[in-house]
Short mmCIF file of C-alpha atoms and ligand atoms in Angstrom, two decimals:
data_model
loop_
_atom_site.label_atom_id
_atom_site.label_comp_id
_atom_site.label_asym_id
_atom_site.label_seq_id
_atom_site.Cartn_x
_atom_site.Cartn_y
_atom_site.Cartn_z
CA MET B 29 16.98 -1.09 -76.84
CA ARG B 30 16.24 0.93 -73.79
CA LYS B 31 18.04 2.46 -70.91
CA VAL B 32 18.05 0.42 -67.77
CA ASN B 33 18.75 1.04 -64.15
CA ARG B 34 22.41 1.92 -63.80
CA ARG B 35 22.47 -0.16 -60.63
CA LEU B 36 22.74 -3.23 -62.79
CA PHE B 37 26.04 -2.10 -64.17
CA LEU B 38 27.41 -1.04 -60.85
CA LEU B 39 26.54 -4.20 -59.04
CA GLY B 40 26.59 -6.76 -61.79
CA GLY B 41 29.51 -8.16 -63.72
CA ALA B 42 27.87 -7.35 -67.01
CA VAL B 43 29.54 -4.04 -67.62
CA THR B 44 31.49 -4.12 -70.84
CA ALA B 45 34.96 -2.77 -71.40
CA GLY B 46 33.44 0.19 -73.18
CA GLY B 47 31.18 0.90 -70.23
CA THR B 48 28.11 1.21 -72.41
CA ALA B 49 25.00 2.27 -70.57
CA LEU B 50 22.75 0.42 -72.99
CA TRP B 51 21.34 -2.99 -72.32
CA THR B 52 19.86 -5.21 -74.96
CA VAL B 53 16.56 -6.24 -73.48
CA PRO B 54 16.67 -10.02 -73.29
CA SER B 55 13.85 -11.95 -74.87
CA TRP B 56 12.85 -13.27 -71.48
CA VAL B 57 12.07 -9.85 -70.10
CA ARG B 58 8.37 -9.69 -69.35
CA SER B 59 5.99 -7.64 -67.32
CA ALA B 60 4.19 -8.80 -64.23
CA SER B 61 1.32 -11.11 -64.97
CA ALA B 62 -2.11 -10.35 -63.66
CA ALA B 63 -1.60 -12.89 -60.88
CA GLU B 64 1.62 -11.26 -59.74
CA PRO B 65 1.30 -7.93 -57.99
CA VAL B 66 4.00 -5.52 -59.12
CA ILE B 67 7.00 -5.71 -56.81
CA ARG B 68 10.00 -3.50 -56.18
CA TYR B 69 13.54 -4.71 -56.88
CA PRO B 70 13.48 -8.18 -55.28
CA PHE B 71 17.14 -9.30 -55.56
CA THR B 72 18.28 -7.58 -52.36
CA LEU B 73 19.82 -10.82 -51.09
CA GLY B 74 22.00 -11.29 -54.13
CA VAL B 75 22.62 -14.48 -56.05
CA ALA B 76 24.56 -17.62 -55.28
CA SER B 77 25.58 -20.93 -56.77
CA GLY B 78 26.67 -24.17 -55.22
CA ASP B 79 27.39 -27.88 -55.11
CA PRO B 80 29.02 -28.04 -58.56
CA GLU B 81 28.94 -31.22 -60.65
CA PRO B 82 30.65 -31.76 -64.02
CA ASP B 83 27.49 -30.90 -65.98
CA SER B 84 25.47 -28.75 -63.60
CA VAL B 85 25.48 -26.32 -60.72
CA VAL B 86 22.76 -25.08 -58.38
CA LEU B 87 21.76 -21.44 -58.92
CA TRP B 88 20.11 -19.64 -56.03
CA THR B 89 18.28 -16.44 -55.31
CA ARG B 90 15.41 -15.35 -53.10
CA LEU B 91 12.91 -12.63 -53.88
CA ALA B 92 12.80 -10.10 -51.04
CA PRO B 93 11.92 -6.48 -51.89
CA ALA B 94 11.77 -5.71 -48.16
CA PRO B 95 14.19 -8.25 -46.70
CA LEU B 96 13.82 -7.36 -43.02
CA ASN B 97 10.04 -7.61 -42.81
CA GLY B 98 9.00 -9.24 -39.57
CA ASP B 99 6.91 -11.93 -41.21
CA GLY B 100 10.06 -13.38 -42.76
CA LEU B 101 8.56 -13.18 -46.23
CA GLY B 102 10.76 -10.36 -47.42
CA GLY B 103 7.92 -8.14 -48.51
CA MET B 104 6.63 -10.67 -51.01
CA PRO B 105 2.92 -11.15 -51.66
CA SER B 106 1.76 -14.65 -50.86
CA VAL B 107 1.46 -15.82 -54.46
CA ASN B 108 3.71 -17.66 -56.90
CA PHE B 109 6.13 -15.62 -58.98
CA THR B 110 7.79 -16.55 -62.23
CA VAL B 111 11.57 -16.21 -62.17
CA SER B 112 13.66 -16.47 -65.33
CA TRP B 113 17.32 -17.43 -65.29
CA GLU B 114 20.06 -17.66 -67.80
CA VAL B 115 23.60 -18.98 -67.90
CA SER B 116 26.16 -17.59 -70.28
CA SER B 117 29.76 -18.42 -71.06
CA ASP B 118 30.53 -14.71 -71.21
CA SER B 119 29.81 -11.87 -68.83
CA ASN B 120 27.89 -9.89 -71.45
CA PHE B 121 25.37 -12.70 -71.87
CA THR B 122 25.92 -12.93 -75.60
CA SER B 123 26.58 -16.69 -75.44
CA ILE B 124 23.64 -18.11 -73.52
CA VAL B 125 24.11 -21.83 -72.89
CA ALA B 126 21.11 -22.49 -70.65
CA SER B 127 17.98 -20.60 -69.70
CA ASP B 128 14.51 -21.33 -68.42
CA THR B 129 11.87 -20.14 -66.03
CA THR B 130 10.98 -21.46 -62.63
CA ILE B 131 8.37 -20.65 -60.01
CA ALA B 132 9.23 -19.04 -56.70
CA VAL B 133 6.60 -20.06 -54.16
CA PRO B 134 5.62 -18.53 -50.81
CA ASP B 135 6.07 -21.89 -49.10
CA GLU B 136 9.80 -21.67 -49.86
CA ALA B 137 10.02 -17.97 -48.93
CA HIS B 138 10.27 -17.27 -52.67
CA SER B 139 13.70 -18.84 -52.79
CA VAL B 140 14.85 -20.37 -56.05
CA HIS B 141 17.07 -23.43 -56.40
CA VAL B 142 17.67 -24.08 -60.06
CA VAL B 143 19.83 -26.99 -61.19
CA ALA B 144 21.34 -25.50 -64.34
CA GLY B 145 22.23 -28.57 -66.40
CA GLY B 146 23.78 -29.43 -69.72
CA LEU B 147 26.92 -27.45 -68.92
CA GLN B 148 30.47 -28.25 -69.96
CA PRO B 149 32.79 -29.71 -67.33
CA ASP B 150 35.59 -27.62 -65.84
CA ALA B 151 34.15 -24.37 -67.21
CA TRP B 152 33.33 -20.94 -65.82
CA TYR B 153 29.92 -19.39 -66.40
CA TYR B 154 27.94 -16.26 -65.61
CA TYR B 155 24.32 -16.33 -64.48
CA ARG B 156 21.52 -13.96 -63.58
CA PHE B 157 17.85 -13.99 -62.71
CA LYS B 158 14.90 -11.92 -63.67
CA ALA B 159 11.52 -11.32 -62.03
CA GLN B 160 9.03 -8.97 -63.68
CA ASN B 161 11.26 -6.22 -65.10
CA HIS B 162 13.94 -6.59 -62.44
CA ILE B 163 17.27 -8.17 -63.31
CA SER B 164 19.58 -9.51 -60.65
CA GLU B 165 23.26 -8.95 -60.20
CA VAL B 166 25.45 -11.27 -62.21
CA GLY B 167 27.03 -14.24 -60.49
CA ARG B 168 30.07 -16.14 -61.60
CA THR B 169 30.20 -19.88 -61.16
CA ARG B 170 31.80 -22.98 -62.54
CA THR B 171 31.36 -26.67 -63.02
CA ALA B 172 33.57 -29.39 -61.61
CA PRO B 173 35.91 -31.23 -63.99
CA ALA B 174 34.76 -34.48 -65.59
CA LEU B 175 34.66 -37.39 -63.15
CA ASP B 176 37.61 -39.10 -64.84
CA ALA B 177 39.64 -35.93 -65.48
CA TYR B 178 42.83 -35.23 -63.58
CA PRO B 179 42.98 -31.44 -63.25
CA SER B 180 46.36 -29.86 -62.60
CA SER B 181 45.11 -27.59 -59.81
CA LEU B 182 42.20 -26.52 -57.68
CA LYS B 183 42.05 -23.43 -55.52
CA PHE B 184 39.44 -23.33 -52.78
CA ALA B 185 38.72 -21.33 -49.62
CA ILE B 186 37.10 -22.34 -46.36
CA ALA B 187 35.07 -20.01 -44.16
CA SER B 188 32.82 -20.19 -41.11
CA CYS B 189 31.19 -18.19 -38.32
CA GLN B 190 29.87 -14.86 -39.57
CA ARG B 191 28.16 -13.32 -36.58
CA TRP B 192 26.55 -10.20 -37.98
CA GLU B 193 26.69 -7.86 -34.99
CA GLN B 194 30.30 -8.70 -34.09
CA GLY B 195 32.09 -7.58 -37.21
CA TRP B 196 32.26 -6.51 -40.82
CA TYR B 197 32.72 -9.15 -43.48
CA HIS B 198 35.96 -7.77 -44.94
CA ALA B 199 37.46 -11.26 -44.98
CA TYR B 200 34.98 -12.10 -47.73
CA ARG B 201 36.26 -9.23 -49.84
CA TYR B 202 39.75 -10.73 -49.79
CA LEU B 203 38.41 -14.24 -50.26
CA ALA B 204 36.49 -13.17 -53.37
CA ASN B 205 39.49 -11.31 -54.74
CA ASP B 206 41.44 -14.58 -54.64
CA ALA B 207 39.00 -15.89 -57.29
CA PRO B 208 38.78 -19.39 -55.82
CA ASP B 209 37.27 -22.24 -57.81
CA LEU B 210 35.16 -23.17 -54.82
CA VAL B 211 34.22 -21.96 -51.34
CA LEU B 212 33.37 -24.32 -48.49
CA PHE B 213 31.29 -22.86 -45.69
CA LEU B 214 31.61 -25.02 -42.59
CA GLY B 215 28.96 -23.70 -40.22
CA ASP B 216 27.49 -20.83 -38.22
CA TYR B 217 26.04 -19.01 -41.22
CA ILE B 218 23.71 -17.22 -38.79
CA TYR B 219 23.58 -16.97 -35.01
CA GLU B 220 20.25 -17.57 -33.36
CA THR B 221 20.94 -15.22 -30.45
CA LEU B 222 22.43 -11.76 -30.15
CA SER B 223 25.75 -11.16 -28.42
CA SER B 224 26.15 -8.69 -25.59
CA ALA B 225 26.03 -5.14 -26.84
CA PRO B 226 29.46 -3.79 -25.75
CA THR B 227 31.26 -5.77 -28.42
CA ASP B 228 28.83 -5.09 -31.22
CA VAL B 229 29.88 -3.05 -34.22
CA ARG B 230 26.55 -3.09 -36.04
CA ASP B 231 22.95 -3.43 -35.07
CA CYS B 232 21.12 -6.66 -35.46
CA THR B 233 17.61 -5.34 -35.65
CA ILE B 234 15.88 -8.62 -35.17
CA THR B 235 14.63 -10.38 -32.08
CA ASP B 236 17.12 -11.46 -29.43
CA GLU B 237 16.59 -15.18 -30.02
CA VAL B 238 15.00 -16.53 -33.14
CA ASP B 239 12.82 -19.57 -32.80
CA THR B 240 9.96 -19.22 -35.27
CA LEU B 241 10.15 -19.86 -39.01
CA ALA B 242 9.56 -16.16 -39.68
CA GLN B 243 12.40 -15.19 -37.37
CA TYR B 244 14.88 -17.66 -38.85
CA ARG B 245 13.99 -16.42 -42.34
CA GLN B 246 14.38 -12.82 -41.23
CA ARG B 247 17.79 -13.49 -39.69
CA TYR B 248 19.07 -15.09 -42.89
CA ALA B 249 17.72 -12.18 -44.87
CA GLN B 250 19.56 -9.68 -42.72
CA TYR B 251 22.87 -11.52 -43.05
CA ARG B 252 22.37 -11.89 -46.79
CA THR B 253 22.02 -8.14 -47.28
CA ASP B 254 25.72 -7.72 -46.48
CA PRO B 255 27.49 -6.59 -49.68
CA ASP B 256 30.70 -8.51 -48.99
CA LEU B 257 28.81 -11.74 -48.35
CA LYS B 258 26.80 -11.21 -51.53
CA ASN B 259 29.96 -10.48 -53.45
CA ALA B 260 31.63 -13.66 -52.20
CA HIS B 261 28.61 -15.76 -53.14
CA ALA B 262 28.60 -14.21 -56.60
CA ALA B 263 32.30 -15.01 -57.09
CA ALA B 264 32.31 -18.81 -57.01
CA PRO B 265 30.20 -21.86 -56.23
CA TRP B 266 29.89 -22.68 -52.54
CA SER B 267 29.23 -25.90 -50.71
CA VAL B 268 27.54 -25.08 -47.43
CA VAL B 269 27.03 -27.16 -44.30
CA PHE B 270 25.49 -26.07 -41.01
CA ASP B 271 26.81 -26.29 -37.46
CA ASP B 272 24.94 -25.53 -34.25
CA HIS B 273 24.01 -21.83 -34.44
CA GLU B 274 21.85 -22.32 -37.53
CA VAL B 275 19.55 -24.09 -35.07
CA LYS B 276 20.58 -23.42 -31.46
CA ASN B 277 23.90 -23.25 -29.65
CA ASN B 278 25.36 -26.73 -29.02
CA TRP B 279 22.33 -28.70 -30.16
CA ALA B 280 22.95 -32.41 -30.33
CA GLY B 281 21.08 -35.08 -32.22
CA ASN B 282 17.44 -35.52 -32.97
CA ASP B 283 16.37 -36.75 -29.58
CA PRO B 284 13.76 -34.21 -28.43
CA THR B 285 14.74 -34.89 -24.83
CA ALA B 286 18.41 -34.11 -25.44
CA THR B 287 19.46 -31.16 -23.35
CA SER B 288 21.63 -28.27 -24.24
CA PRO B 289 24.89 -28.28 -22.30
CA GLU B 290 23.98 -24.89 -20.96
CA PRO B 291 22.69 -25.60 -17.47
CA GLY B 292 18.95 -25.32 -17.29
CA ALA B 293 18.46 -24.77 -21.00
CA PRO B 294 15.33 -26.48 -22.26
CA PRO B 295 15.41 -29.07 -25.02
CA ILE B 296 14.98 -27.80 -28.56
CA SER B 297 11.57 -28.61 -29.92
CA LEU B 298 11.28 -30.65 -33.08
CA ALA B 299 9.16 -27.90 -34.57
CA ARG B 300 11.91 -25.36 -34.04
CA LYS B 301 14.48 -27.69 -35.56
CA GLY B 302 12.26 -28.03 -38.60
CA TYR B 303 12.00 -24.25 -38.96
CA ALA B 304 15.76 -23.91 -38.69
CA PHE B 305 16.49 -26.57 -41.31
CA ARG B 306 13.89 -25.14 -43.64
CA ALA B 307 15.22 -21.59 -43.40
CA TRP B 308 18.80 -22.83 -43.84
CA TRP B 309 17.80 -24.69 -47.00
CA GLU B 310 15.85 -21.73 -48.34
CA ASN B 311 18.88 -19.49 -47.97
CA THR B 312 21.74 -21.66 -49.23
CA PRO B 313 22.59 -22.88 -52.75
CA THR B 314 22.45 -26.49 -51.67
CA ARG B 315 21.71 -29.51 -53.84
CA ILE B 316 19.39 -31.39 -51.49
CA PRO B 317 15.61 -31.68 -51.34
CA GLN B 318 13.70 -29.17 -49.27
CA PRO B 319 13.44 -30.52 -45.73
CA THR B 320 9.84 -31.02 -44.69
CA GLY B 321 10.23 -31.64 -40.97
CA PRO B 322 12.74 -31.87 -38.13
CA SER B 323 15.30 -33.80 -40.17
CA ILE B 324 17.43 -32.95 -43.18
CA ALA B 325 19.55 -35.01 -45.59
CA ALA B 326 22.53 -32.67 -45.57
CA TYR B 327 25.68 -34.82 -45.76
CA ARG B 328 26.86 -35.34 -49.29
CA ARG B 329 29.98 -35.53 -51.45
CA PHE B 330 31.28 -34.21 -54.71
CA GLN B 331 34.54 -34.52 -56.54
CA TRP B 332 37.01 -32.54 -58.58
CA GLY B 333 37.89 -35.13 -61.21
CA THR B 334 40.20 -37.65 -59.57
CA LEU B 335 42.27 -34.91 -57.96
CA ALA B 336 40.04 -34.30 -54.96
CA ARG B 337 36.86 -35.36 -53.28
CA PHE B 338 34.88 -33.43 -50.71
CA HIS B 339 32.93 -35.35 -48.10
CA MET B 340 30.64 -32.74 -46.53
CA LEU B 341 29.57 -33.98 -43.11
CA ASP B 342 26.77 -33.36 -40.65
CA THR B 343 28.21 -33.74 -37.14
CA ARG B 344 25.11 -32.31 -35.43
CA GLN B 345 22.01 -34.19 -36.38
CA PHE B 346 23.10 -37.73 -35.56
CA ARG B 347 25.44 -37.19 -32.62
CA ASP B 348 24.96 -38.50 -29.11
CA ASP B 349 24.13 -35.85 -26.57
CA GLN B 350 27.07 -34.00 -25.10
CA ALA B 351 28.76 -35.25 -21.97
CA LEU B 352 27.27 -32.59 -19.75
CA ASP B 353 29.36 -33.32 -16.69
CA GLY B 354 32.52 -33.59 -18.76
CA GLY B 355 32.85 -37.11 -17.47
CA CYS B 356 35.75 -39.02 -18.97
CA SER B 357 33.81 -42.27 -18.92
CA VAL B 358 31.09 -40.82 -21.13
CA MET B 359 33.44 -39.09 -23.57
CA ARG B 360 35.52 -42.27 -23.87
CA SER B 361 32.60 -44.65 -24.31
CA THR B 362 33.42 -46.94 -27.21
CA THR B 363 29.86 -46.77 -28.56
CA ARG B 364 29.88 -42.99 -28.77
CA THR B 365 29.19 -41.30 -32.11
CA ILE B 366 29.27 -37.78 -33.52
CA THR B 367 28.21 -38.81 -37.06
CA GLY B 368 25.70 -41.57 -36.37
CA GLY B 369 26.28 -45.06 -37.67
CA ALA B 370 24.83 -44.59 -41.14
CA GLN B 371 26.89 -41.50 -41.92
CA GLU B 372 30.04 -43.13 -40.54
CA GLN B 373 29.54 -46.10 -42.85
CA TRP B 374 28.75 -43.79 -45.76
CA LEU B 375 31.96 -41.87 -45.12
CA LEU B 376 34.17 -44.96 -44.81
CA ASP B 377 32.57 -46.57 -47.86
CA GLY B 378 33.14 -43.38 -49.82
CA LEU B 379 36.75 -43.19 -48.73
CA SER B 380 37.43 -46.70 -50.00
CA THR B 381 35.78 -46.49 -53.40
CA GLN B 382 36.94 -44.60 -56.47
CA PRO B 383 40.15 -43.23 -54.99
CA SER B 384 41.11 -39.65 -55.55
CA THR B 385 44.46 -38.11 -54.72
CA TRP B 386 43.09 -35.87 -51.96
CA ASP B 387 40.13 -36.57 -49.68
CA PHE B 388 38.75 -33.55 -47.82
CA LEU B 389 36.33 -33.97 -44.93
CA GLY B 390 34.41 -30.68 -44.79
CA GLN B 391 32.92 -30.58 -41.30
CA GLN B 392 32.04 -28.46 -38.31
CA VAL B 393 33.99 -29.03 -35.10
CA PHE B 394 37.61 -29.53 -34.01
CA PHE B 395 38.82 -33.02 -34.95
CA ALA B 396 42.28 -33.52 -33.41
CA SER B 397 42.82 -34.20 -29.72
CA ARG B 398 43.29 -31.23 -27.41
CA ASP B 399 44.38 -32.57 -24.08
CA GLY B 400 46.06 -29.58 -22.54
CA ASP B 401 47.78 -31.42 -19.67
CA GLY B 402 48.94 -34.32 -21.84
CA ASP B 403 47.62 -36.76 -19.25
CA PRO B 404 45.28 -39.40 -20.68
CA ALA B 405 43.88 -40.04 -17.21
CA THR B 406 42.22 -36.62 -17.05
CA CYS B 407 39.84 -34.99 -19.47
CA SER B 408 38.58 -31.91 -17.64
CA ASP B 409 39.74 -29.58 -20.42
CA TRP B 410 38.40 -31.60 -23.32
CA SER B 411 35.79 -29.89 -25.47
CA THR B 412 32.59 -31.84 -24.97
CA ASP B 413 31.21 -30.34 -28.19
CA ALA B 414 34.11 -31.29 -30.50
CA TRP B 415 35.43 -34.69 -31.58
CA ASP B 416 37.25 -35.02 -28.22
CA GLY B 417 33.81 -35.46 -26.70
CA TYR B 418 33.26 -38.35 -29.11
CA ALA B 419 36.73 -39.91 -29.04
CA ALA B 420 35.64 -43.36 -30.20
CA SER B 421 33.94 -41.84 -33.24
CA ARG B 422 37.19 -40.10 -34.17
CA GLN B 423 39.17 -43.28 -33.60
CA ARG B 424 36.91 -45.41 -35.82
CA ILE B 425 37.05 -42.92 -38.67
CA THR B 426 40.80 -42.29 -38.40
CA GLN B 427 41.57 -46.02 -38.18
CA GLY B 428 39.05 -46.54 -40.96
CA TRP B 429 40.88 -44.34 -43.42
CA VAL B 430 44.24 -45.84 -42.41
CA ASP B 431 42.88 -49.36 -42.94
CA ARG B 432 41.53 -48.38 -46.34
CA GLY B 433 44.82 -46.95 -47.49
CA VAL B 434 43.47 -43.44 -48.00
CA ARG B 435 46.59 -41.59 -49.13
CA ASN B 436 45.83 -37.97 -48.34
CA PRO B 437 43.03 -37.35 -45.85
CA VAL B 438 42.58 -33.72 -44.84
CA VAL B 439 39.97 -32.58 -42.32
CA LEU B 440 38.58 -29.05 -42.85
CA THR B 441 37.00 -27.44 -39.81
CA GLY B 442 35.17 -24.28 -38.69
CA ASP B 443 33.57 -23.39 -35.34
CA GLU B 444 36.70 -22.39 -33.39
CA HIS B 445 36.81 -18.65 -34.20
CA ARG B 446 40.56 -19.24 -34.40
CA HIS B 447 42.93 -20.53 -37.01
CA TRP B 448 44.54 -23.86 -36.25
CA ALA B 449 46.83 -26.24 -38.12
CA ALA B 450 47.31 -29.74 -36.76
CA ASN B 451 48.55 -33.18 -37.61
CA LEU B 452 46.17 -36.08 -37.07
CA LEU B 453 47.45 -39.18 -35.27
CA LEU B 454 46.15 -42.63 -34.43
CA ASP B 455 47.33 -42.13 -30.83
CA TYR B 456 47.75 -38.57 -29.59
CA TYR B 457 49.54 -39.67 -26.41
CA ALA B 458 51.99 -42.13 -27.98
CA GLY B 459 52.75 -39.74 -30.84
CA GLY B 460 54.11 -41.26 -34.02
CA ARG B 461 53.72 -40.60 -37.70
CA PRO B 462 50.83 -38.33 -38.81
CA VAL B 463 48.02 -40.16 -40.58
CA GLY B 464 46.20 -37.03 -41.71
CA THR B 465 46.08 -33.26 -41.46
CA GLU B 466 43.54 -30.76 -40.11
CA PHE B 467 43.03 -27.19 -41.30
CA VAL B 468 40.80 -25.07 -39.08
CA THR B 469 39.57 -21.74 -40.38
CA SER B 470 38.94 -18.83 -38.05
CA SER B 471 35.71 -16.88 -38.12
CA ILE B 472 34.74 -14.31 -40.71
CA SER B 473 33.51 -12.01 -37.92
CA SER B 474 32.58 -13.97 -34.77
CA LEU B 475 34.62 -13.04 -31.71
CA ASN B 476 36.88 -15.09 -29.55
CA PRO B 477 38.27 -13.67 -26.33
CA ASP B 478 41.97 -13.04 -25.86
CA PRO B 479 44.27 -14.36 -24.58
CA ASP B 480 44.00 -17.75 -26.19
CA PRO B 481 44.44 -20.36 -23.44
CA ASP B 482 45.41 -23.00 -25.96
CA VAL B 483 48.58 -21.20 -26.99
CA SER B 484 50.11 -21.81 -23.57
CA ARG B 485 49.22 -25.49 -23.87
CA MET B 486 50.71 -26.05 -27.31
CA SER B 487 53.88 -27.55 -25.87
CA ARG B 488 51.75 -30.43 -24.59
CA MET B 489 50.02 -30.79 -27.96
CA PRO B 490 52.98 -31.33 -30.30
CA HIS B 491 50.68 -32.29 -33.18
CA VAL B 492 49.37 -28.70 -33.16
CA ARG B 493 51.56 -26.41 -35.27
CA TYR B 494 49.70 -23.11 -35.41
CA ILE B 495 47.00 -21.18 -33.55
CA GLY B 496 45.97 -17.66 -34.52
CA ASN B 497 43.29 -15.51 -32.98
CA ARG B 498 42.25 -13.12 -35.71
CA ARG B 499 39.35 -13.12 -38.13
CA GLY B 500 39.90 -14.53 -41.59
CA TYR B 501 39.73 -17.59 -43.80
CA VAL B 502 41.91 -20.37 -45.17
CA ARG B 503 43.01 -20.63 -48.78
CA CYS B 504 44.09 -23.96 -50.26
CA THR B 505 45.84 -24.68 -53.53
CA VAL B 506 45.66 -28.33 -54.51
CA THR B 507 47.89 -29.97 -57.13
CA PRO B 508 48.69 -33.62 -57.84
CA SER B 509 52.01 -33.38 -55.98
CA GLN B 510 51.16 -31.17 -53.01
CA LEU B 511 48.62 -29.10 -51.19
CA VAL B 512 49.51 -25.63 -49.94
CA SER B 513 47.30 -24.07 -47.29
CA GLU B 514 47.45 -20.44 -46.17
CA TRP B 515 45.83 -19.04 -43.05
CA ILE B 516 44.73 -15.49 -43.92
CA ALA B 517 43.84 -12.93 -41.24
CA ILE B 518 42.43 -9.44 -41.60
CA SER B 519 43.72 -6.62 -39.43
CA SER B 520 40.28 -5.86 -37.98
CA ALA B 521 36.67 -6.84 -38.37
CA PHE B 522 35.66 -3.87 -36.20
CA GLU B 523 36.90 -1.25 -38.65
CA LYS B 524 34.07 -0.44 -41.00
CA ASN B 525 36.10 1.09 -43.79
CA LEU B 526 37.71 -1.57 -45.96
CA ALA B 527 40.39 0.93 -47.02
CA ASN B 528 41.74 0.78 -43.46
CA VAL B 529 41.83 -3.02 -43.36
CA THR B 530 44.66 -5.25 -44.53
CA ALA B 531 44.91 -9.00 -44.95
CA SER B 532 48.01 -11.05 -44.21
CA VAL B 533 49.11 -14.65 -44.61
CA MET B 534 49.72 -15.64 -40.99
CA ALA B 535 50.82 -19.23 -41.64
CA ARG B 536 51.56 -21.35 -44.66
CA TYR B 537 52.01 -25.12 -44.69
CA ALA B 538 52.26 -27.78 -47.36
CA VAL B 539 51.10 -31.36 -47.38
CA VAL B 540 53.10 -33.47 -49.81
CA GLU B 541 51.15 -36.14 -51.69
CA GLY B 542 51.46 -39.49 -49.91
CA VAL B 543 53.00 -37.92 -46.78
CA PRO B 544 50.23 -36.89 -44.36
CA GLY B 545 51.07 -34.02 -42.03
CA LEU B 546 52.10 -30.38 -42.16
CA GLN B 547 55.40 -29.34 -43.72
CA SER B 548 56.86 -25.86 -43.57
CA VAL B 549 57.14 -23.97 -46.83
FE1 FE M 628 30.74 -19.85 -34.49
CA1 CA M 629 44.23 -34.90 -19.83
#
């Protein structure tokens, strides 16, 4: 027995009811080997878990004693380090169910992605890491229910858009306090550029626009030092997908000649895309192989027994280039795609096999039509970056789930920096019965200017039921008979002191099983 750094008890979940200051030194505690230079406390970026399966979950950390170092390596010597991990069914780590060691390597920025296996389905666990004599904070995670189980409920949250310099991450404090089973992050985990200073509430100390591997790594490290973000990652497993700002604003596809829709912006180099994907992978608890070049196998699915399935999409890497001139003929082209052909087929095949009660499409950009003048002959106000800019892609997928008899399709969306709730239709001009539902989460901190022009156009978009322009997240409670979704907003992301910040449910809608579309509750 020995006394340990009190920090562990303050930050970790391992404090006992009695508040004992003693820590039983685990058997896996060891000193630095000769090959490992002694390092300072390396778990400055916290811990995370993700992509839960019935028998396993991905555990993540990254060693970074000096997280903001300009070389992107977090102050780590360029040698391999041994990292131990353990999973316990109790927060005191008296019932260890899995443990092992792994190697954190410089080539992966000393990130660790452990697949902790052999776990029980539908169970909560605690986990922690150790490097040399440093012990990480404790994370809480869980497995998914057995594939053939029919759980009575699932509570998850969706979040997106956490621009560091534009706000404090109070929304994550409330999200974590909800104790969700699962968090879906739908894009804009970092921003590659800095916003204009007048709106900033905290300094982003790093270069104005990141484009090297070191800079992308450094940007992730800065975001991951935020205590509310760390706390939210430590509260539940996440499933994370990227949007555009993890690479470059509005990037489209893997064609190196594709232009950004910003006039005069140069194409994004394949090398830069590779750096961005690599740094994203290094910094998220994602169950995919490390990308080794300018492409990444990011779309994937997982399920919650037969209650729910989550189809996590990549609407960036395989899309056609944006319609730069906003031309209707381009946006309406029947061959147009935002998913690419292979992913579209994968999605439709997945929707038709092994039915679950609820099918969630976790994805990046606004799905429903937004034609503010209600005139199908004009498209000048369509978003070229969202599914409106790829209308045929949306039509094939919507018709595809209707044809396959998918009972409860729900599209989950980020990117907008506003809350939205909308019904999905086969024909947005003819109207008719909803064939699906879309929940759009606002940003955690990223700004959107007021006033919201879309509010004045809502009368011409009757499928849209709610728009809210405050920072926050969306909370969903799923049961066999209905889904209840709540749009949560915080009072301010500019106010630093959490004690002065409140959170409110701004809108609440239900979707009844077998009856697509929003219903008031
Ligand atoms: Fe964003
Ligand atoms: Ca129009």
